């Protein structure tokens, strides 16, 4: 019998993380960056195969996200924490299948409504978790960013259903507020999960930041366009804030990996790979799954930021069946 708080199908979650990273780094980043690169005939063929591999990764990510969403529904129903959240998870999976067969149309508003309901349910549970206030802040900030982006995307669908002219100009402020929360969320997660990082981890995490800084300073317009395609942020804030956020993301990830917190590593990678205001339902579901995995792992007691190394070794796999 599975232990309380366990998560079904851990191998499927690992597959989802790998596929989402391929979708992010290959499909939405590197192949888009290749548009600006001069290419020989051999390079064009190589990029064609790379793009094919990225599309395959995106397809696997969509199927794995749907399967993991089913696992969330089972875990919620079996745990009897919030059975209604299980129904919302099922409801989020059904439109993802139907939208592959028919154009969303007015039903897109229904999907956004379910997304907001899922975020609201998780937000209430996060605020009820036992622990320091920093844990609540670290988990609620990404949820607020997802909520702002979902509202921004839902408003045009609402105006279409009601046949109003719009959307209103103030809706853009929702998008910018969510983007600011994305940057702030990196600091909040680092404060809870990454403060114990040593100097070597800081130096290692600085490598992609230095590369991104060099590319941005060399071609700011091209870099901003690729970042919008890759992650969804518009760089309306000073660029160095995004660099600092990327640095903190990296430090937090390396710290979790060093401590053996596999569930939190998966959650953080899913959160990074899903992007901000994603255009595909699989990417949106990936972000929701990351937030659920963070909340569920704290609730299940799989990792305590203040515990020692021996306790990490005992509890780090507690939520995997």
PDB file of C-alpha atoms in Angstrom, residues 1-10 71-72 74-82 263 292-303 315-321:
ATOM      1  CA  UNK A   1       0.000   0.000   0.000  1.00  0.00           C
ATOM      2  CA  UNK A   2       1.314   3.453  -0.893  1.00  0.00           C
ATOM      3  CA  UNK A   3       2.417   5.666   2.031  1.00  0.00           C
ATOM      4  CA  UNK A   4       0.333   8.757   2.872  1.00  0.00           C
ATOM      5  CA  UNK A   5       1.190  11.699   0.650  1.00  0.00           C
ATOM      6  CA  UNK A   6       2.841   9.549  -2.008  1.00  0.00           C
ATOM      7  CA  UNK A   7       2.642  10.512  -5.659  1.00  0.00           C
ATOM      8  CA  UNK A   8       1.723   7.949  -8.335  1.00  0.00           C
ATOM      9  CA  UNK A   9       4.055   7.095 -11.199  1.00  0.00           C
ATOM     10  CA  UNK A  10       7.326   8.896 -10.293  1.00  0.00           C
ATOM     11  CA  UNK A  71      -2.000  11.070 -11.282  1.00  0.00           C
ATOM     12  CA  UNK A  72      -2.755  14.303  -9.432  1.00  0.00           C
ATOM     13  CA  UNK A  74      -5.855  10.071  -8.211  1.00  0.00           C
ATOM     14  CA  UNK A  75      -3.619  11.391  -5.427  1.00  0.00           C
ATOM     15  CA  UNK A  76      -6.157  14.034  -4.435  1.00  0.00           C
ATOM     16  CA  UNK A  77      -9.021  11.559  -4.451  1.00  0.00           C
ATOM     17  CA  UNK A  78      -7.078   8.895  -2.584  1.00  0.00           C
ATOM     18  CA  UNK A  79      -5.706  11.344  -0.018  1.00  0.00           C
ATOM     19  CA  UNK A  80      -9.156  12.861   0.627  1.00  0.00           C
ATOM     20  CA  UNK A  81      -7.566  16.273   1.134  1.00  0.00           C
ATOM     21  CA  UNK A  82      -9.714  18.099  -1.423  1.00  0.00           C
ATOM     22  CA  UNK A 263      10.598  16.199  -5.956  1.00  0.00           C
ATOM     23  CA  UNK A 292       1.048  21.247  -6.959  1.00  0.00           C
ATOM     24  CA  UNK A 293       4.251  19.239  -6.533  1.00  0.00           C
ATOM     25  CA  UNK A 294       5.815  21.994  -4.422  1.00  0.00           C
ATOM     26  CA  UNK A 295       2.737  22.235  -2.200  1.00  0.00           C
ATOM     27  CA  UNK A 296       2.277  18.488  -1.936  1.00  0.00           C
ATOM     28  CA  UNK A 297       5.913  17.863  -1.023  1.00  0.00           C
ATOM     29  CA  UNK A 298       5.787  20.423   1.790  1.00  0.00           C
ATOM     30  CA  UNK A 299       2.528  18.942   3.067  1.00  0.00           C
ATOM     31  CA  UNK A 300       3.865  15.391   2.914  1.00  0.00           C
ATOM     32  CA  UNK A 301       6.994  16.421   4.802  1.00  0.00           C
ATOM     33  CA  UNK A 302       9.324  15.118   2.104  1.00  0.00           C
ATOM     34  CA  UNK A 303      11.869  17.853   2.747  1.00  0.00           C
ATOM     35  CA  UNK A 315      12.888  11.743   3.747  1.00  0.00           C
ATOM     36  CA  UNK A 316      13.930  12.841   0.281  1.00  0.00           C
ATOM     37  CA  UNK A 317      12.021  10.049  -1.492  1.00  0.00           C
ATOM     38  CA  UNK A 318       9.069   9.964   0.904  1.00  0.00           C
ATOM     39  CA  UNK A 319       6.512  11.168  -1.601  1.00  0.00           C
ATOM     40  CA  UNK A 320       7.543   8.841  -4.419  1.00  0.00           C
ATOM     41  CA  UNK A 321       5.820   5.474  -4.522  1.00  0.00           C
TER      42      UNK A 321
END
